[in-house]
Structures are given as C-alpha cells and as structure tokens.
mmCIF file of C-alpha atoms and ligand atoms in Angstrom:
data_model
loop_
_atom_site.group_PDB
_atom_site.id
_atom_site.type_symbol
_atom_site.label_atom_id
_atom_site.label_comp_id
_atom_site.label_asym_id
_atom_site.label_seq_id
_atom_site.Cartn_x
_atom_site.Cartn_y
_atom_site.Cartn_z
ATOM 1 C CA MET W 1 37.688 28.770 -42.457
ATOM 2 C CA SER W 2 36.115 29.717 -45.682
ATOM 3 C CA THR W 3 36.403 25.992 -46.852
ATOM 4 C CA ALA W 4 34.625 24.972 -43.795
ATOM 5 C CA ARG W 5 31.909 27.549 -44.175
ATOM 6 C CA ALA W 6 31.383 26.489 -47.800
ATOM 7 C CA ALA W 7 31.364 22.799 -46.743
ATOM 8 C CA ASP W 8 28.864 23.798 -43.997
ATOM 9 C CA ARG W 9 26.725 25.795 -46.501
ATOM 10 C CA GLY W 10 26.994 22.777 -48.865
ATOM 11 C CA ARG W 11 25.715 20.439 -46.077
ATOM 12 C CA ARG W 12 22.699 22.673 -45.250
ATOM 13 C CA ALA W 13 21.761 23.130 -48.894
ATOM 14 C CA VAL W 14 21.791 19.255 -49.144
ATOM 15 C CA GLY W 15 19.630 19.179 -46.020
ATOM 16 C CA LEU W 16 17.185 21.659 -47.323
ATOM 17 C CA GLY W 17 17.244 19.957 -50.561
ATOM 18 C CA ALA W 18 16.499 16.733 -48.831
ATOM 19 C CA ARG W 19 13.687 18.109 -46.870
ATOM 20 C CA ALA W 20 12.275 19.875 -50.008
ATOM 21 C CA SER W 21 12.201 16.590 -51.977
ATOM 22 C CA LEU W 22 10.745 14.662 -48.916
ATOM 23 C CA ARG W 23 7.848 17.355 -48.873
ATOM 24 C CA VAL W 24 7.321 16.616 -52.453
ATOM 25 C CA LEU W 25 7.232 12.824 -52.026
ATOM 26 C CA LEU W 26 4.826 13.275 -49.205
ATOM 27 C CA ALA W 27 2.502 15.427 -51.221
ATOM 28 C CA GLY W 28 2.690 12.851 -54.004
ATOM 29 C CA ALA W 29 1.902 10.130 -51.697
ATOM 30 C CA VAL W 30 -1.228 11.722 -50.257
ATOM 31 C CA ALA W 31 -2.354 12.624 -53.553
ATOM 32 C CA GLY W 32 -2.187 9.017 -54.645
ATOM 33 C CA LEU W 33 -4.000 7.856 -51.663
ATOM 34 C CA LEU W 34 -6.806 10.261 -52.302
ATOM 35 C CA LEU W 35 -7.180 9.126 -55.603
ATOM 36 C CA LEU W 36 -7.617 5.542 -54.366
ATOM 37 C CA GLY W 37 -10.385 7.131 -52.206
ATOM 38 C CA LEU W 38 -8.930 6.194 -48.713
ATOM 39 C CA PRO W 39 -10.072 8.245 -45.733
ATOM 40 C CA PHE W 40 -7.698 10.941 -44.457
ATOM 41 C CA ALA W 41 -7.350 9.368 -41.044
ATOM 42 C CA ALA W 42 -5.888 6.116 -42.699
ATOM 43 C CA GLN W 43 -3.510 8.298 -44.744
ATOM 44 C CA ALA W 44 -1.957 10.124 -41.874
ATOM 45 C CA GLN W 45 0.361 7.233 -40.598
ATOM 46 C CA GLN W 46 3.520 9.082 -41.192
ATOM 47 C CA PRO W 47 5.690 8.930 -37.922
ATOM 48 C CA ILE W 48 6.072 12.305 -36.312
ATOM 49 C CA ALA W 49 9.591 13.494 -37.084
ATOM 50 C CA ILE W 50 11.683 15.083 -34.410
ATOM 51 C CA LYS W 51 14.862 16.592 -35.803
ATOM 52 C CA PHE W 52 17.406 16.728 -32.946
ATOM 53 C CA SER W 53 20.480 19.004 -33.876
ATOM 54 C CA HIS W 54 23.732 19.248 -31.901
ATOM 55 C CA VAL W 55 27.184 20.286 -32.058
ATOM 56 C CA THR W 56 29.272 17.597 -30.494
ATOM 57 C CA THR W 57 30.292 14.338 -32.127
ATOM 58 C CA PRO W 58 28.256 11.168 -31.438
ATOM 59 C CA ASP W 59 30.868 9.830 -28.903
ATOM 60 C CA THR W 60 30.490 12.393 -26.308
ATOM 61 C CA PRO W 61 28.040 12.442 -23.379
ATOM 62 C CA LYS W 62 25.682 14.796 -25.403
ATOM 63 C CA GLY W 63 26.016 12.751 -28.470
ATOM 64 C CA LYS W 64 25.329 9.433 -26.657
ATOM 65 C CA GLY W 65 22.494 11.171 -24.605
ATOM 66 C CA ALA W 66 20.867 12.184 -28.069
ATOM 67 C CA GLU W 67 21.119 8.611 -29.427
ATOM 68 C CA LYS W 68 19.809 7.177 -26.214
ATOM 69 C CA PHE W 69 16.656 9.596 -26.409
ATOM 70 C CA LYS W 70 16.225 8.332 -30.035
ATOM 71 C CA GLU W 71 16.221 4.789 -29.015
ATOM 72 C CA LEU W 72 13.793 4.972 -26.139
ATOM 73 C CA ALA W 73 11.467 7.557 -27.908
ATOM 74 C CA GLU W 74 11.027 5.255 -30.784
ATOM 75 C CA LYS W 75 10.583 2.262 -28.514
ATOM 76 C CA TYR W 76 8.111 4.039 -26.200
ATOM 77 C CA THR W 77 5.994 5.463 -28.920
ATOM 78 C CA GLY W 78 5.938 2.116 -30.751
ATOM 79 C CA GLY W 79 7.597 3.933 -33.950
ATOM 80 C CA LYS W 80 5.012 6.823 -33.924
ATOM 81 C CA VAL W 81 7.925 9.143 -33.460
ATOM 82 C CA LYS W 82 10.994 9.003 -35.390
ATOM 83 C CA VAL W 83 13.944 10.940 -34.024
ATOM 84 C CA GLU W 84 16.565 12.186 -36.416
ATOM 85 C CA VAL W 85 19.738 13.034 -34.737
ATOM 86 C CA TYR W 86 22.229 15.488 -36.561
ATOM 87 C CA ALA W 87 25.384 15.643 -34.786
ATOM 88 C CA ASN W 88 28.617 17.531 -34.963
ATOM 89 C CA SER W 89 27.178 20.866 -36.314
ATOM 90 C CA GLN W 90 26.218 18.744 -39.467
ATOM 91 C CA LEU W 91 22.967 20.674 -39.877
ATOM 92 C CA TYR W 92 23.419 24.080 -37.982
ATOM 93 C CA LYS W 93 26.017 25.830 -36.077
ATOM 94 C CA ASP W 94 25.646 27.260 -32.622
ATOM 95 C CA LYS W 95 23.649 30.226 -33.271
ATOM 96 C CA GLU W 96 21.873 29.005 -36.268
ATOM 97 C CA GLU W 97 20.537 25.949 -34.491
ATOM 98 C CA ILE W 98 18.704 28.249 -31.961
ATOM 99 C CA GLU W 99 17.185 30.205 -34.763
ATOM 100 C CA ALA W 100 16.242 26.900 -36.534
ATOM 101 C CA LEU W 101 14.441 25.883 -33.305
ATOM 102 C CA GLN W 102 12.486 29.058 -33.090
ATOM 103 C CA LEU W 103 11.573 29.022 -36.663
ATOM 104 C CA GLY W 104 10.426 25.084 -36.390
ATOM 105 C CA ALA W 105 13.094 23.917 -38.884
ATOM 106 C CA VAL W 106 14.332 21.513 -36.060
ATOM 107 C CA GLN W 107 12.275 20.354 -32.906
ATOM 108 C CA MET W 108 14.986 19.734 -30.312
ATOM 109 C CA LEU W 109 18.525 20.821 -29.089
ATOM 110 C CA ALA W 110 20.680 20.542 -26.277
ATOM 111 C CA PRO W 111 22.865 23.713 -26.585
ATOM 112 C CA SER W 112 25.158 24.574 -23.615
ATOM 113 C CA THR W 113 23.484 27.081 -21.395
ATOM 114 C CA ALA W 114 26.303 29.580 -22.107
ATOM 115 C CA LYS W 115 24.582 29.931 -25.606
ATOM 116 C CA PHE W 116 21.112 31.179 -24.299
ATOM 117 C CA ALA W 117 21.575 34.932 -24.479
ATOM 118 C CA PRO W 118 20.420 34.937 -28.302
ATOM 119 C CA LEU W 119 17.192 33.273 -26.902
ATOM 120 C CA GLY W 120 16.876 36.488 -24.525
ATOM 121 C CA ALA W 121 17.546 34.295 -21.651
ATOM 122 C CA LYS W 122 20.931 35.481 -20.387
ATOM 123 C CA GLU W 123 20.051 34.357 -16.792
ATOM 124 C CA PHE W 124 21.226 30.846 -17.903
ATOM 125 C CA GLU W 125 24.837 32.518 -17.856
ATOM 126 C CA ALA W 126 24.681 32.475 -13.921
ATOM 127 C CA LEU W 127 25.424 28.722 -14.519
ATOM 128 C CA ASP W 128 28.875 29.683 -15.779
ATOM 129 C CA LEU W 129 30.103 31.601 -12.783
ATOM 130 C CA PRO W 130 33.770 30.536 -11.767
ATOM 131 C CA PHE W 131 33.943 27.961 -8.862
ATOM 132 C CA LEU W 132 30.275 27.886 -8.655
ATOM 133 C CA PHE W 133 29.807 24.051 -8.082
ATOM 134 C CA ALA W 134 31.870 22.161 -5.803
ATOM 135 C CA ASP W 135 31.263 18.873 -7.651
ATOM 136 C CA GLU W 136 28.997 17.171 -9.976
ATOM 137 C CA GLU W 137 26.615 16.210 -7.345
ATOM 138 C CA GLU W 138 26.098 19.843 -6.311
ATOM 139 C CA TYR W 139 25.571 20.666 -10.026
ATOM 140 C CA ALA W 140 22.846 18.068 -10.353
ATOM 141 C CA GLN W 141 21.238 19.097 -7.186
ATOM 142 C CA VAL W 142 20.984 22.828 -8.243
ATOM 143 C CA THR W 143 19.664 22.152 -11.804
ATOM 144 C CA LYS W 144 17.066 19.673 -10.580
ATOM 145 C CA GLY W 145 15.919 22.170 -7.992
ATOM 146 C CA PRO W 146 14.275 25.508 -8.035
ATOM 147 C CA VAL W 147 17.034 27.098 -9.939
ATOM 148 C CA GLY W 148 16.513 24.734 -12.804
ATOM 149 C CA LYS W 149 12.761 25.259 -12.789
ATOM 150 C CA TRP W 150 13.179 29.054 -12.520
ATOM 151 C CA LEU W 151 15.544 29.070 -15.430
ATOM 152 C CA PHE W 152 13.204 26.999 -17.558
ATOM 153 C CA GLN W 153 10.232 29.489 -16.780
ATOM 154 C CA LYS W 154 12.259 32.287 -18.393
ATOM 155 C CA LEU W 155 12.165 30.412 -21.726
ATOM 156 C CA GLU W 156 8.439 30.101 -21.847
ATOM 157 C CA ALA W 157 7.769 33.693 -23.121
ATOM 158 C CA LYS W 158 10.124 32.813 -26.119
ATOM 159 C CA GLY W 159 8.127 29.962 -27.230
ATOM 160 C CA ILE W 160 10.668 27.439 -25.968
ATOM 161 C CA SER W 161 10.313 24.616 -23.260
ATOM 162 C CA GLY W 162 13.101 23.323 -21.265
ATOM 163 C CA LEU W 163 12.784 19.502 -20.972
ATOM 164 C CA ALA W 164 16.149 18.692 -18.791
ATOM 165 C CA PHE W 165 19.706 19.560 -17.923
ATOM 166 C CA TRP W 166 22.381 17.420 -19.285
ATOM 167 C CA ASP W 167 25.748 17.249 -17.773
ATOM 168 C CA ASN W 168 29.310 17.400 -19.367
ATOM 169 C CA GLY W 169 31.481 18.024 -16.315
ATOM 170 C CA PHE W 170 34.103 20.801 -15.701
ATOM 171 C CA HIS W 171 36.020 22.780 -18.221
ATOM 172 C CA MET W 172 39.772 22.628 -18.760
ATOM 173 C CA VAL W 173 41.616 25.627 -20.177
ATOM 174 C CA SER W 174 44.426 25.494 -22.612
ATOM 175 C CA ALA W 175 47.061 27.368 -24.568
ATOM 176 C CA ASN W 176 50.637 26.760 -26.034
ATOM 177 C CA ARG W 177 51.979 27.802 -22.776
ATOM 178 C CA PRO W 178 51.479 26.366 -19.428
ATOM 179 C CA LEU W 179 48.575 28.255 -17.634
ATOM 180 C CA ILE W 180 49.258 27.817 -14.128
ATOM 181 C CA THR W 181 49.115 31.267 -12.365
ATOM 182 C CA PRO W 182 46.635 33.983 -13.282
ATOM 183 C CA ALA W 183 49.493 36.109 -14.792
ATOM 184 C CA ASP W 184 49.896 33.192 -17.411
ATOM 185 C CA PHE W 185 46.693 34.297 -19.212
ATOM 186 C CA GLN W 186 47.905 38.039 -19.749
ATOM 187 C CA GLY W 187 47.306 38.960 -23.407
ATOM 188 C CA LEU W 188 46.333 35.595 -24.664
ATOM 189 C CA LYS W 189 43.229 35.294 -26.936
ATOM 190 C CA PHE W 190 40.763 32.738 -25.798
ATOM 191 C CA ARG W 191 37.754 31.337 -27.651
ATOM 192 C CA ILE W 192 34.483 31.354 -25.444
ATOM 193 C CA SER W 193 31.257 29.796 -26.601
ATOM 194 C CA GLY W 194 28.874 32.602 -25.894
ATOM 195 C CA SER W 195 28.670 33.538 -22.311
ATOM 196 C CA LYS W 196 29.556 37.116 -21.088
ATOM 197 C CA VAL W 197 30.326 35.545 -17.673
ATOM 198 C CA ALA W 198 33.074 33.609 -19.140
ATOM 199 C CA ASP W 199 34.117 36.532 -21.141
ATOM 200 C CA GLN W 200 34.520 38.541 -17.837
ATOM 201 C CA TYR W 201 36.339 35.937 -15.923
ATOM 202 C CA PHE W 202 38.884 35.620 -18.863
ATOM 203 C CA ARG W 203 39.212 39.352 -18.836
ATOM 204 C CA LEU W 204 39.901 39.487 -15.053
ATOM 205 C CA LEU W 205 42.838 37.106 -15.757
ATOM 206 C CA GLY W 206 44.122 39.494 -18.417
ATOM 207 C CA GLY W 207 42.876 37.361 -21.367
ATOM 208 C CA LEU W 208 41.206 38.372 -24.433
ATOM 209 C CA PRO W 209 38.074 36.470 -25.027
ATOM 210 C CA GLN W 210 36.147 36.055 -28.102
ATOM 211 C CA ILE W 211 32.988 34.196 -29.233
ATOM 212 C CA LEU W 212 33.443 31.552 -31.923
ATOM 213 C CA ALA W 213 31.144 28.775 -33.250
ATOM 214 C CA PHE W 214 32.088 25.420 -31.574
ATOM 215 C CA SER W 215 32.687 23.901 -35.206
ATOM 216 C CA GLU W 216 35.291 26.584 -35.873
ATOM 217 C CA VAL W 217 37.415 26.216 -32.747
ATOM 218 C CA TYR W 218 39.943 23.646 -34.031
ATOM 219 C CA GLN W 219 40.935 25.752 -37.116
ATOM 220 C CA ALA W 220 40.891 28.900 -35.003
ATOM 221 C CA LEU W 221 43.357 27.386 -32.599
ATOM 222 C CA GLN W 222 45.492 25.633 -35.329
ATOM 223 C CA THR W 223 45.772 28.997 -37.351
ATOM 224 C CA GLY W 224 46.552 31.142 -34.149
ATOM 225 C CA VAL W 225 43.056 33.068 -34.708
ATOM 226 C CA VAL W 226 42.949 32.453 -30.874
ATOM 227 C CA ASP W 227 45.811 31.115 -28.614
ATOM 228 C CA GLY W 228 43.520 29.210 -26.225
ATOM 229 C CA CYS W 229 40.190 27.772 -25.157
ATOM 230 C CA GLU W 230 38.248 26.160 -22.436
ATOM 231 C CA ASN W 231 36.172 23.032 -22.708
ATOM 232 C CA THR W 232 35.632 19.630 -21.028
ATOM 233 C CA PRO W 233 37.934 16.706 -21.732
ATOM 234 C CA SER W 234 35.391 14.894 -23.953
ATOM 235 C CA ASN W 235 35.156 17.973 -26.271
ATOM 236 C CA TYR W 236 38.972 18.281 -26.198
ATOM 237 C CA LEU W 237 39.362 14.659 -27.296
ATOM 238 C CA THR W 238 36.660 14.391 -29.832
ATOM 239 C CA GLN W 239 37.466 17.880 -31.589
ATOM 240 C CA LYS W 240 41.054 17.105 -31.451
ATOM 241 C CA PHE W 241 41.730 20.448 -29.650
ATOM 242 C CA TYR W 242 44.607 18.748 -27.725
ATOM 243 C CA GLU W 243 46.533 18.260 -30.945
ATOM 244 C CA VAL W 244 46.825 21.980 -31.498
ATOM 245 C CA GLN W 245 47.353 23.057 -27.599
ATOM 246 C CA ARG W 246 50.576 22.262 -26.025
ATOM 247 C CA HIS W 247 49.220 22.872 -22.424
ATOM 248 C CA ILE W 248 46.139 22.028 -20.611
ATOM 249 C CA SER W 249 45.247 22.881 -17.323
ATOM 250 C CA ALA W 250 42.632 21.188 -15.057
ATOM 251 C CA ALA W 251 41.374 23.473 -12.418
ATOM 252 C CA ASP W 252 37.759 22.823 -12.511
ATOM 253 C CA HIS W 253 37.150 26.491 -12.777
ATOM 254 C CA ALA W 254 33.747 26.407 -14.577
ATOM 255 C CA HIS W 255 30.968 23.757 -15.547
ATOM 256 C CA LEU W 256 29.634 22.867 -18.903
ATOM 257 C CA GLN W 257 25.983 21.933 -18.871
ATOM 258 C CA TYR W 258 23.238 21.724 -21.535
ATOM 259 C CA ALA W 259 19.444 22.283 -21.528
ATOM 260 C CA VAL W 260 17.469 20.036 -23.789
ATOM 261 C CA ILE W 261 14.945 22.402 -25.444
ATOM 262 C CA VAL W 262 11.920 22.197 -27.674
ATOM 263 C CA ASN W 263 9.782 24.350 -29.731
ATOM 264 C CA THR W 264 6.714 24.816 -27.525
ATOM 265 C CA LYS W 265 4.219 25.010 -30.164
ATOM 266 C CA PHE W 266 5.404 21.720 -31.511
ATOM 267 C CA TRP W 267 5.656 19.903 -28.260
ATOM 268 C CA ASN W 268 2.400 21.142 -26.920
ATOM 269 C CA GLY W 269 0.589 20.248 -30.232
ATOM 270 C CA LEU W 270 1.825 16.445 -29.823
ATOM 271 C CA PRO W 271 -1.063 14.007 -28.672
ATOM 272 C CA ALA W 272 -0.896 13.843 -24.922
ATOM 273 C CA GLU W 273 -0.172 10.201 -24.977
ATOM 274 C CA ILE W 274 2.790 10.571 -27.214
ATOM 275 C CA ARG W 275 4.170 13.469 -25.100
ATOM 276 C CA GLY W 276 4.028 11.305 -22.067
ATOM 277 C CA GLN W 277 6.016 8.608 -23.657
ATOM 278 C CA LEU W 278 8.521 11.214 -24.862
ATOM 279 C CA ASP W 279 8.737 12.642 -21.443
ATOM 280 C CA LYS W 280 9.625 9.101 -20.131
ATOM 281 C CA ALA W 281 12.186 8.621 -22.878
ATOM 282 C CA MET W 282 13.784 12.067 -22.041
ATOM 283 C CA ASN W 283 13.911 11.407 -18.226
ATOM 284 C CA GLU W 284 15.786 7.981 -18.852
ATOM 285 C CA ALA W 285 18.083 9.593 -21.439
ATOM 286 C CA THR W 286 18.727 12.406 -19.045
ATOM 287 C CA ASP W 287 19.570 9.869 -16.229
ATOM 288 C CA TYR W 288 21.826 7.922 -18.621
ATOM 289 C CA THR W 289 23.641 11.088 -19.944
ATOM 290 C CA ASN W 290 24.256 12.385 -16.410
ATOM 291 C CA SER W 291 25.401 8.861 -15.312
ATOM 292 C CA ILE W 292 28.069 8.551 -18.031
ATOM 293 C CA ALA W 293 29.344 12.041 -18.147
ATOM 294 C CA SER W 294 32.086 11.751 -15.369
ATOM 295 C CA LYS W 295 33.437 8.526 -16.702
ATOM 296 C CA GLU W 296 33.469 9.750 -20.297
ATOM 297 C CA ASN W 297 35.441 12.858 -19.387
ATOM 298 C CA GLU W 298 37.806 10.749 -17.305
ATOM 299 C CA ASP W 299 38.501 8.238 -20.074
ATOM 300 C CA SER W 300 39.066 11.128 -22.411
ATOM 301 C CA ILE W 301 41.644 12.786 -20.157
ATOM 302 C CA ALA W 302 43.341 9.271 -20.178
ATOM 303 C CA GLN W 303 43.323 9.124 -23.960
ATOM 304 C CA ILE W 304 44.631 12.699 -24.363
ATOM 305 C CA GLU W 305 47.547 12.036 -21.919
ATOM 306 C CA ALA W 306 48.472 8.815 -23.828
ATOM 307 C CA SER W 307 48.633 10.565 -27.072
ATOM 308 C CA GLY W 308 51.589 12.485 -25.706
ATOM 309 C CA LYS W 309 50.624 15.462 -27.791
ATOM 310 C CA THR W 310 49.894 17.963 -24.946
ATOM 311 C CA THR W 311 50.789 18.228 -21.382
ATOM 312 C CA ILE W 312 48.006 18.359 -18.702
ATOM 313 C CA HIS W 313 48.733 20.123 -15.578
ATOM 314 C CA VAL W 314 46.305 19.367 -12.556
ATOM 315 C CA LEU W 315 46.328 22.575 -10.543
ATOM 316 C CA THR W 316 47.186 22.341 -6.745
ATOM 317 C CA GLN W 317 44.741 23.611 -4.069
ATOM 318 C CA PRO W 318 46.923 27.037 -3.668
ATOM 319 C CA GLN W 319 47.141 27.313 -7.626
ATOM 320 C CA ARG W 320 43.371 26.758 -7.890
ATOM 321 C CA GLN W 321 42.881 29.478 -5.049
ATOM 322 C CA ALA W 322 44.881 31.950 -6.976
ATOM 323 C CA TRP W 323 42.616 31.548 -10.082
ATOM 324 C CA LYS W 324 39.526 31.626 -7.874
ATOM 325 C CA THR W 325 40.612 35.035 -6.157
ATOM 326 C CA ALA W 326 41.446 36.567 -9.524
ATOM 327 C CA MET W 327 37.869 35.486 -10.985
ATOM 328 C CA MET W 328 35.852 36.175 -7.840
ATOM 329 C CA PRO W 329 34.932 39.841 -9.020
ATOM 330 C CA THR W 330 32.864 38.097 -11.745
ATOM 331 C CA TYR W 331 30.138 37.608 -9.096
ATOM 332 C CA GLU W 332 29.672 41.219 -8.338
ATOM 333 C CA TRP W 333 29.688 42.039 -11.902
ATOM 334 C CA ALA W 334 27.277 39.444 -12.778
ATOM 335 C CA LYS W 335 24.493 41.152 -10.953
ATOM 336 C CA GLY W 336 24.112 43.492 -13.828
ATOM 337 C CA ARG W 337 24.170 40.829 -16.451
ATOM 338 C CA VAL W 338 22.069 37.945 -15.073
ATOM 339 C CA GLY W 339 20.224 39.767 -12.289
ATOM 340 C CA ARG W 340 20.089 39.478 -8.644
ATOM 341 C CA GLU W 341 17.300 37.160 -8.647
ATOM 342 C CA VAL W 342 18.832 34.015 -10.079
ATOM 343 C CA LEU W 343 22.053 34.624 -8.020
ATOM 344 C CA GLU W 344 20.083 34.766 -4.925
ATOM 345 C CA LEU W 345 18.356 31.477 -5.675
ATOM 346 C CA LEU W 346 21.797 29.989 -6.549
ATOM 347 C CA SER W 347 23.325 31.067 -3.230
ATOM 348 C CA LYS W 348 20.393 29.444 -1.366
ATOM 349 C CA ALA W 349 20.770 26.261 -3.235
ATOM 350 C CA ILE W 350 24.444 25.857 -3.020
ATOM 351 C CA ASP W 351 26.075 24.297 -0.140
ATOM 352 C CA SER W 352 27.973 26.878 1.903
ATOM 353 C CA ARG W 353 31.246 24.938 1.431
ATOM 354 C CA THR W 354 31.721 26.500 -1.946
ATOM 355 C CA HIS W 355 31.833 30.127 -0.810
HETATM 356 C C1 LIG Q 401 31.028 24.904 -26.710
HETATM 357 O O1 LIG Q 401 30.665 25.404 -27.763
HETATM 358 O O2 LIG Q 401 32.244 24.701 -26.324
HETATM 359 C C2 LIG Q 401 30.293 23.825 -26.167
HETATM 360 O O3 LIG Q 401 28.981 24.363 -25.813
HETATM 361 C C3 LIG Q 401 30.204 22.567 -27.188
HETATM 362 C C4 LIG Q 401 29.127 21.549 -26.481
HETATM 363 O O4 LIG Q 401 27.989 21.560 -26.955
HETATM 364 O O5 LIG Q 401 29.545 20.796 -25.661
#
C-alpha cells in the first residue's frame, strides 16, 4: 500500500510539475507576444482546458463516457475547449478529487454519488438504499425527474453544479466464501466507497464495513485488509477484483450511479455560447454512457466467468428476498441521515412494485 501511495504521490508531483511548467511556458509566450506589440485579444487564443478526473479505467462505462464527452466537446466548440481526461485515479483519488474540484485544480468529475458526503451533500446517499430501483429504467426515470433536480440543487450552495447522472448498473458483492444467506456476511470486513447507507446495510447483515479509496481496493482484498467488497461487473473486471475474490454474488442489492459535476465559478464564467456547446456535448455523452452501461456490465460478467478465477452466484428470488428483509431497516435508519424530504420524493417517484 505504501508503494502505491508513493507512486500516487509521484504521479501527482509530476502532474503538478507539468502544470507549473505549462504556466511558465504560457507566461513566456504572452511576454513574447507583448514584445511583438500584438493586441491582447489576439494573444488570448489558448483553448480553454477542462481537466476531467475520474477513478475507473478508460474501458468502463464512465471511462468511455468521459472520452465521448471529450470528443464531442472539442468538436462542438471547434477546438476552443480542450478536455484532458485523467482516468484510473491517475491524478487524484476519491476524496482528493473532490477537494481538487472545489479548489479549481480540476474542472470536472464524475464521482459515484456514494462519495458526496465530504461535499456536504449526504442526501445523495439516498440513492444507495438497498433494493431501491427495480431496474435500470426506474433508476433513469428517477434521476432525470424531480429527485435528480432536487439533489443537484443541494450542491449549489457548495459552489458545485451537477450536469448529469451517469449509470453504471447494479452492484455485486463478493468474498472468499459464498455469500448466499444474510448469515454468510457475519464477521466479514467489507470495503465500501463512502456512503453511510451502505455502511448501514452491511452492518445489518453482520458485516464490518470500512471506507477505502477505489484505487486501494485490489491490494486491500489481496492482502486481507478487507475480506470482501461490492461493485459493478465492469469495475470487478477492470480493477481485477475477481482475481482476489473466490465468490461473487449477483443480487442487484444496490445501484451505482455517478453525478457529473463542475466547479460553478468555472462553468458560469465560460462564454455562454461555449457553455451551450458543452451542454449539448454533455447531453449526448450522457445518453451514450447510459445506453452502453448494461451491455458493458453483461459483457464484463461473461469475461469474469470465462476467466474461471471466481464463481458467480446469481441469487434466486427467495434468496434475494432474505437479503432484502435483512437490509430493510436501512430505510428507517436513513431518515436521520439523508432526511425525510429526499425519501419522500423518492417514494413518490418510484413505482409501487418495488415496495
Ligand atoms: C467505487 O469507489 O467503488 C466506485 O465509486 C468507483 C467508480 O467510480 O465506479
């Protein structure tokens, strides 16, 4: 772990170094133009840079969505905007990237909504409630509707603007022993990404949850710092978690979604025309990401199965029902964490077949 941290610090130092030398180069170029007597407007032709930092690999729904946004943003602005995508925690880890956004060191992120408490927006954790969404369609409807808007309003006071929700499907959960009944979770340590709602449902199953950054999970599983984790198939595949977990259960017990967020000062400071072009790019990148998520995850499950390195258990309806019953007290508990308002909005939005 210390090697990973050192490497991470090294990468960041290189990043900072590169930024510093870029600034020096820019300052030099401006000074040169001034000497030539060119008007300032003619000098200000540098593209606007958007640094988009995220923690998954480029070949995940989020990674592909970020690349799609880059392609469309650069196309629609005719090159006036340059999007630099930093994938796989290469620039910042989970909590650091949120701080970096607030400080303006990066301009765009797409964290999972389970990581929004450090932003002062723990209401987002309502989306982590167990067995909340019946399917992807229901998830999409809810986040596009009043719940999504209400959540984004919560960010405004923090200097952050929400642009879109991106999908990454339902979590699986794993350990080195089969997790079939609630009793199987007893006494196992599970990595969670940040949400207290997830903390709660693991505790109700007798598990011992702990928060770790995404980039640290593989090693924590490998060395036994934790016994298990939850995540979507595409993340199990691309982070190789399946290599160090002998059993994975698919029960669709919770959903993983991202909110694409920007620093409001930066976003509102953009020329209106450019912001419009970027909005269009984001809308299309969102449709694209949400349209590939299910298939990407299905393909990932197939690849994990084909590896022969782990066993995937698809839970039967009665087995799922037993998990659901054990986790349901999370809803009552959540009133004190996320507040009643978002829970009421959610229950209005969600089809009655779920509960
Ligand atoms: C996690 O930390 O497990 C996820 O939020 C990672 C991601 O961004 O998909």
